[in-house]
Amino acid sequence: MADTAQLTEACPIAEVLDHVAGKWSIGVLVAAAHGPVRFTELEREVAGISRRMLTLTLRKLERDGLLVRTVYPTVPPKVEYSLTDMARELYTSLTGLLGWAERHRGDIARARAAYDAAG
Amino acid sequence: MADTAQLTEACPIAEVLDHVAGKWSIGVLVAAAHGPVRFTELEREVAGISRRMLTLTLRKLERDGLLVRTVYPTVPPKVEYSLTDMARELYTSLTGLLGWAERHRGDIARARAAYDAAG
DNA sequence: CAGTATCCGTCATGATACTG
DNA sequence: CAGTATCATGACGGATACTG
């Protein structure tokens, strides 16, 4: 990761993406955005995620200060995750990218098709 | 990648990031942003990248329609890469994220320190 | 100059089973 | 319910050598 540090030096954007670039981070963030969400809810809402990866992703996001984890000492246990203000702000910034994606989804698909057709 | 497809369905943002999420994609994009750039220039400007990864990254970006590759049939060979309009637009959107990163760099560092201190 | 080919190690992810 | 532990694997990336 020494190289990543150098890249980050040259391009702080790369640093941002590190907090979001995990295979599941965005999915989890999106699923948690609509309010406090429990572990099992996330497991259902984020299609295809394994229990293990959900745990790892949640820990990473919590460590970066993007999620807050609240434990209710009940039986059975209840744990809720919610976005921090910082994460909500991030989410807003991501909408710019979302717009780009929607505008160019077709362009990208065509570009790929053309590229693959040519070879 | 079937799972990624499902995630993408739920969250188009994830689809965007796939075009940018590679370890070197952003660095290459940034290095190529200032105008047509040759292979060797990129190799120098993107700190730490290997020849192999540069090639793979360039091919991926080209396939997605983010870079244009121009070959001049001279001896020795000359190849130039430049951003497409679509990529420039993407780059603009990324500045939103960049702003977020700069505003919260300190917050994230503190969050991590606190998290690690607690354990 | 601008690549390609090959080998190999590491890491992220997945599957599965167990627990306070 | 909300995890943790362990093992296996496949993709990703690095090093090195070769080429039109």
Tab-separated table of C-alpha atoms (C1' of nucleotides) in Angstrom:
chain	number	residue	atom	x	y	z
A	1	MET	CA	0.000	0.000	0.000
A	2	ALA	CA	3.035	2.243	-0.197
A	3	ASP	CA	2.133	2.834	-3.812
A	4	THR	CA	-1.383	3.755	-2.876
A	5	ALA	CA	0.054	6.379	-0.557
A	6	GLN	CA	2.004	7.847	-3.440
A	7	LEU	CA	-1.025	7.804	-5.664
A	8	THR	CA	-3.036	9.465	-2.958
A	9	GLU	CA	-0.396	12.129	-2.758
A	10	ALA	CA	-0.837	12.804	-6.438
A	11	CYS	CA	-4.602	12.436	-6.355
A	12	PRO	CA	-6.657	12.890	-3.174
A	13	ILE	CA	-9.682	11.525	-4.987
A	14	ALA	CA	-8.142	8.120	-4.712
A	15	GLU	CA	-8.112	8.543	-0.977
A	16	VAL	CA	-11.845	9.189	-0.933
A	17	LEU	CA	-12.609	6.193	-2.981
A	18	ASP	CA	-10.715	4.029	-0.565
A	19	HIS	CA	-13.525	4.606	1.882
A	20	VAL	CA	-16.110	3.660	-0.645
A	21	ALA	CA	-14.366	1.447	-3.126
A	22	GLY	CA	-14.935	-1.860	-1.393
A	23	LYS	CA	-17.123	-4.212	-3.329
A	24	TRP	CA	-19.996	-3.735	-0.884
A	25	SER	CA	-19.430	-0.345	0.757
A	26	ILE	CA	-21.773	1.643	-1.416
A	27	GLY	CA	-24.487	-0.956	-1.308
A	28	VAL	CA	-24.367	-0.962	2.466
A	29	LEU	CA	-24.287	2.825	2.624
A	30	VAL	CA	-27.302	3.057	0.365
A	31	ALA	CA	-29.196	0.438	2.304
A	32	ALA	CA	-28.456	2.191	5.583
A	33	ALA	CA	-29.312	5.652	4.257
A	34	HIS	CA	-33.034	5.445	4.813
A	35	GLY	CA	-32.694	5.292	8.571
A	36	PRO	CA	-31.378	3.108	11.386
A	37	VAL	CA	-31.092	-0.388	10.051
A	38	ARG	CA	-30.456	-3.690	11.740
A	39	PHE	CA	-27.893	-6.262	10.721
A	40	THR	CA	-30.368	-8.738	9.328
A	41	GLU	CA	-32.189	-6.058	7.367
A	42	LEU	CA	-28.929	-5.124	5.700
A	43	GLU	CA	-28.248	-8.752	4.950
A	44	ARG	CA	-31.557	-8.893	3.116
A	45	GLU	CA	-31.354	-5.528	1.393
A	46	VAL	CA	-27.832	-5.779	0.050
A	47	ALA	CA	-28.338	-8.465	-2.539
A	48	GLY	CA	-25.707	-11.145	-2.596
A	49	ILE	CA	-23.642	-10.091	0.384
A	50	SER	CA	-22.387	-12.745	2.779
A	51	ARG	CA	-22.612	-12.401	6.536
A	52	ARG	CA	-18.869	-12.185	6.727
A	53	MET	CA	-18.524	-9.425	4.154
A	54	LEU	CA	-21.357	-7.480	5.696
A	55	THR	CA	-19.568	-7.535	9.033
A	56	LEU	CA	-16.251	-6.500	7.528
A	57	THR	CA	-17.839	-3.727	5.500
A	58	LEU	CA	-19.744	-2.395	8.476
A	59	ARG	CA	-16.597	-2.352	10.600
A	60	LYS	CA	-14.675	-0.492	7.943
A	61	LEU	CA	-17.378	2.111	7.479
A	62	GLU	CA	-17.716	2.493	11.229
A	63	ARG	CA	-13.976	2.935	11.595
A	64	ASP	CA	-13.968	5.651	8.955
A	65	GLY	CA	-16.689	7.490	10.829
A	66	LEU	CA	-19.315	6.903	8.155
A	67	LEU	CA	-21.584	4.662	10.191
A	68	VAL	CA	-22.629	4.668	13.815
A	69	ARG	CA	-23.242	1.340	15.498
A	70	THR	CA	-25.728	1.282	18.351
A	71	VAL	CA	-26.047	-1.809	20.514
A	72	TYR	CA	-29.151	-2.413	22.593
A	73	PRO	CA	-28.316	-4.803	25.425
A	74	THR	CA	-31.453	-6.834	25.020
A	75	VAL	CA	-32.144	-10.502	24.497
A	76	PRO	CA	-32.019	-11.279	21.691
A	77	PRO	CA	-29.423	-8.652	20.784
A	78	LYS	CA	-30.367	-5.664	18.696
A	79	VAL	CA	-27.857	-3.569	16.788
A	80	GLU	CA	-28.641	-0.597	14.613
A	81	TYR	CA	-26.536	1.165	12.043
A	82	SER	CA	-27.064	4.697	10.795
A	83	LEU	CA	-25.193	7.150	8.625
A	84	THR	CA	-23.262	9.961	10.196
A	85	ASP	CA	-23.677	13.519	8.948
A	86	MET	CA	-20.391	13.101	7.144
A	87	ALA	CA	-21.724	10.069	5.334
A	88	ARG	CA	-24.899	11.884	4.336
A	89	GLU	CA	-22.771	14.601	2.842
A	90	LEU	CA	-20.780	11.990	0.980
A	91	TYR	CA	-23.983	10.470	-0.255
A	92	THR	CA	-24.987	13.844	-1.665
A	93	SER	CA	-21.698	14.130	-3.510
A	94	LEU	CA	-22.210	10.677	-4.907
A	95	THR	CA	-25.370	11.836	-6.623
A	96	GLY	CA	-23.172	13.796	-9.030
A	97	LEU	CA	-21.605	10.534	-10.054
A	98	LEU	CA	-25.002	8.913	-10.178
A	99	GLY	CA	-26.160	11.522	-12.627
A	100	TRP	CA	-23.125	10.921	-14.774
A	101	ALA	CA	-23.754	7.190	-14.696
A	102	GLU	CA	-27.327	7.549	-15.775
A	103	ARG	CA	-26.495	9.970	-18.556
A	104	HIS	CA	-23.754	7.764	-19.957
A	105	ARG	CA	-24.854	4.240	-19.241
A	106	GLY	CA	-25.774	3.785	-22.854
A	107	ASP	CA	-22.593	5.417	-24.132
A	108	ILE	CA	-20.473	3.065	-22.073
A	109	ALA	CA	-22.380	0.006	-23.204
A	110	ARG	CA	-21.962	1.092	-26.825
A	111	ALA	CA	-18.278	1.838	-26.319
A	112	ARG	CA	-17.735	-1.636	-24.933
A	113	ALA	CA	-19.686	-3.302	-27.674
A	114	ALA	CA	-17.698	-1.414	-30.290
A	115	TYR	CA	-14.404	-2.212	-28.598
A	116	ASP	CA	-15.216	-5.901	-28.275
A	117	ALA	CA	-16.495	-6.098	-31.825
A	118	ALA	CA	-13.262	-4.624	-33.129
A	119	GLY	CA	-10.869	-6.600	-30.920
B	1	MET	CA	-19.711	-10.818	-10.992
B	2	ALA	CA	-23.316	-11.942	-10.945
B	3	ASP	CA	-23.593	-10.421	-7.489
B	4	THR	CA	-22.138	-7.183	-8.726
B	5	ALA	CA	-24.863	-7.113	-11.342
B	6	GLN	CA	-27.467	-7.442	-8.632
B	7	LEU	CA	-25.851	-4.732	-6.585
B	8	THR	CA	-25.697	-2.522	-9.623
B	9	GLU	CA	-29.374	-3.043	-10.080
B	10	ALA	CA	-29.959	-1.772	-6.588
B	11	CYS	CA	-27.404	0.987	-6.844
B	12	PRO	CA	-26.237	2.430	-10.169
B	13	ILE	CA	-23.479	4.289	-8.387
B	14	ALA	CA	-21.674	1.012	-7.930
B	15	GLU	CA	-21.727	0.626	-11.683
B	16	VAL	CA	-19.967	3.957	-12.108
B	17	LEU	CA	-17.280	3.117	-9.695
B	18	ASP	CA	-16.520	-0.069	-11.545
B	19	HIS	CA	-15.112	2.110	-14.297
B	20	VAL	CA	-12.958	3.996	-11.898
B	21	ALA	CA	-12.398	1.686	-8.975
B	22	GLY	CA	-9.292	-0.060	-10.239
B	23	LYS	CA	-6.202	0.612	-8.216
B	24	TRP	CA	-4.753	2.807	-10.939
B	25	SER	CA	-7.711	4.079	-12.976
B	26	ILE	CA	-8.021	7.443	-11.320
B	27	GLY	CA	-4.314	8.091	-11.327
B	28	VAL	CA	-4.177	7.365	-15.045
B	29	LEU	CA	-7.235	9.486	-15.724
B	30	VAL	CA	-5.738	12.393	-13.808
B	31	ALA	CA	-2.401	12.050	-15.555
B	32	ALA	CA	-4.077	11.967	-18.944
B	33	ALA	CA	-6.394	14.877	-18.196
B	34	HIS	CA	-3.966	17.626	-19.078
B	35	GLY	CA	-3.827	16.677	-22.725
B	36	PRO	CA	-2.733	13.889	-25.070
B	37	VAL	CA	-0.171	11.829	-23.224
B	38	ARG	CA	2.184	9.127	-24.387
B	39	PHE	CA	2.641	5.734	-22.785
B	40	THR	CA	6.032	6.492	-21.301
B	41	GLU	CA	4.868	9.809	-19.913
B	42	LEU	CA	2.087	8.028	-18.103
B	43	GLU	CA	4.527	5.494	-16.796
B	44	ARG	CA	6.517	8.326	-15.265
B	45	GLU	CA	3.612	10.421	-14.020
B	46	VAL	CA	1.630	7.704	-12.331
B	47	ALA	CA	3.930	6.952	-9.443
B	48	GLY	CA	4.510	3.307	-8.772
B	49	ILE	CA	2.567	1.789	-11.664
B	50	SER	CA	4.070	-1.130	-13.535
B	51	ARG	CA	4.128	-1.384	-17.297
B	52	ARG	CA	1.734	-4.266	-17.134
B	53	MET	CA	-0.824	-2.498	-14.965
B	54	LEU	CA	-0.584	0.635	-17.047
B	55	THR	CA	-1.423	-1.351	-20.143
B	56	LEU	CA	-4.313	-3.150	-18.491
B	57	THR	CA	-5.686	0.061	-17.036
B	58	LEU	CA	-5.430	1.881	-20.346
B	59	ARG	CA	-7.235	-0.935	-22.126
B	60	LYS	CA	-10.019	-0.958	-19.594
B	61	LEU	CA	-10.515	2.799	-19.769
B	62	GLU	CA	-10.407	2.690	-23.524
B	63	ARG	CA	-12.960	-0.097	-23.615
B	64	ASP	CA	-15.304	1.922	-21.411
B	65	GLY	CA	-15.030	4.859	-23.760
B	66	LEU	CA	-13.167	7.039	-21.285
B	67	LEU	CA	-9.896	7.202	-23.190
B	68	VAL	CA	-9.060	7.449	-26.866
B	69	ARG	CA	-5.955	5.710	-28.111
B	70	THR	CA	-4.266	7.208	-31.158
B	71	VAL	CA	-1.494	5.310	-32.901
B	72	TYR	CA	0.952	7.097	-35.170
B	73	PRO	CA	2.509	4.587	-37.557
B	74	THR	CA	6.019	5.941	-37.185
B	75	VAL	CA	9.322	4.419	-36.204
B	76	PRO	CA	9.706	4.340	-33.304
B	77	PRO	CA	6.016	3.942	-32.535
B	78	LYS	CA	4.081	6.769	-30.979
B	79	VAL	CA	0.803	6.318	-29.147
B	80	GLU	CA	-1.210	9.019	-27.482
B	81	TYR	CA	-4.025	8.792	-25.002
B	82	SER	CA	-6.591	11.489	-24.308
B	83	LEU	CA	-9.798	11.772	-22.334
B	84	THR	CA	-13.116	11.631	-24.107
B	85	ASP	CA	-15.768	14.245	-23.411
B	86	MET	CA	-17.529	11.683	-21.293
B	87	ALA	CA	-14.420	11.243	-19.173
B	88	ARG	CA	-14.016	14.977	-18.732
B	89	GLU	CA	-17.561	15.137	-17.479
B	90	LEU	CA	-16.818	12.310	-15.080
B	91	TYR	CA	-13.764	14.151	-13.906
B	92	THR	CA	-15.935	17.156	-13.117
B	93	SER	CA	-18.288	15.024	-11.081
B	94	LEU	CA	-15.357	13.635	-9.186
B	95	THR	CA	-14.499	17.099	-7.943
B	96	GLY	CA	-17.583	16.910	-5.735
B	97	LEU	CA	-16.040	13.924	-4.054
B	98	LEU	CA	-12.721	15.676	-3.924
B	99	GLY	CA	-14.304	18.544	-2.025
B	100	TRP	CA	-15.843	16.113	0.412
B	101	ALA	CA	-12.510	14.405	0.915
B	102	GLU	CA	-10.730	17.628	1.647
B	103	ARG	CA	-13.381	18.807	4.053
B	104	HIS	CA	-13.396	15.551	5.975
B	105	ARG	CA	-9.882	14.255	5.757
B	106	GLY	CA	-9.276	15.289	9.337
B	107	ASP	CA	-12.587	13.889	10.560
B	108	ILE	CA	-11.829	10.522	9.060
B	109	ALA	CA	-8.360	10.412	10.543
B	110	ARG	CA	-9.787	11.267	13.947
B	111	ALA	CA	-12.552	8.699	13.605
B	112	ARG	CA	-10.010	6.013	12.830
B	113	ALA	CA	-7.741	7.006	15.674
B	114	ALA	CA	-10.678	6.921	18.075
B	115	TYR	CA	-11.877	3.579	16.751
B	116	ASP	CA	-8.446	2.020	16.977
B	117	ALA	CA	-7.849	3.451	20.424
B	118	ALA	CA	-11.080	1.911	21.671
B	119	GLY	CA	-10.790	-1.441	19.936
C	1	DC	C1'	8.730	3.324	-27.933
C	2	DA	C1'	5.062	0.684	-26.612
C	3	DG	C1'	3.883	-2.900	-25.638
C	4	DT	C1'	3.161	-8.683	-24.686
C	5	DA	C1'	4.101	-13.131	-22.168
C	6	DT	C1'	4.857	-15.772	-18.113
C	7	DC	C1'	5.258	-16.885	-13.434
C	8	DC	C1'	4.187	-16.192	-8.841
C	9	DG	C1'	2.681	-14.201	-4.361
C	10	DT	C1'	-0.902	-11.745	-1.838
C	11	DC	C1'	-5.255	-10.348	-0.662
C	12	DA	C1'	-10.127	-10.008	-0.946
C	13	DT	C1'	-14.004	-12.749	-1.136
C	14	DG	C1'	-16.934	-16.849	-0.560
C	15	DA	C1'	-18.527	-21.135	1.841
C	16	DT	C1'	-19.266	-23.232	5.884
C	17	DA	C1'	-19.643	-24.012	10.681
C	18	DC	C1'	-19.861	-22.388	15.373
C	19	DT	C1'	-21.449	-18.894	19.468
C	20	DG	C1'	-22.863	-15.211	23.312
D	1	DC	C1'	-30.091	-11.780	16.463
D	2	DA	C1'	-25.666	-10.605	15.388
D	3	DG	C1'	-22.011	-11.930	14.927
D	4	DT	C1'	-16.830	-14.824	14.889
D	5	DA	C1'	-13.595	-18.553	13.166
D	6	DT	C1'	-11.551	-21.262	9.724
D	7	DC	C1'	-10.442	-22.804	5.272
D	8	DA	C1'	-10.294	-22.580	0.241
D	9	DT	C1'	-9.891	-20.009	-4.132
D	10	DG	C1'	-9.650	-16.867	-7.772
D	11	DA	C1'	-8.675	-12.371	-9.186
D	12	DC	C1'	-5.376	-8.777	-8.865
D	13	DG	C1'	-1.023	-6.988	-8.920
D	14	DG	C1'	4.320	-7.203	-9.150
D	15	DA	C1'	8.737	-8.823	-11.235
D	16	DT	C1'	11.011	-10.188	-15.037
D	17	DA	C1'	12.017	-11.183	-19.710
D	18	DC	C1'	10.969	-10.844	-24.544
D	19	DT	C1'	9.306	-8.218	-29.192
D	20	DG	C1'	7.406	-5.507	-33.562
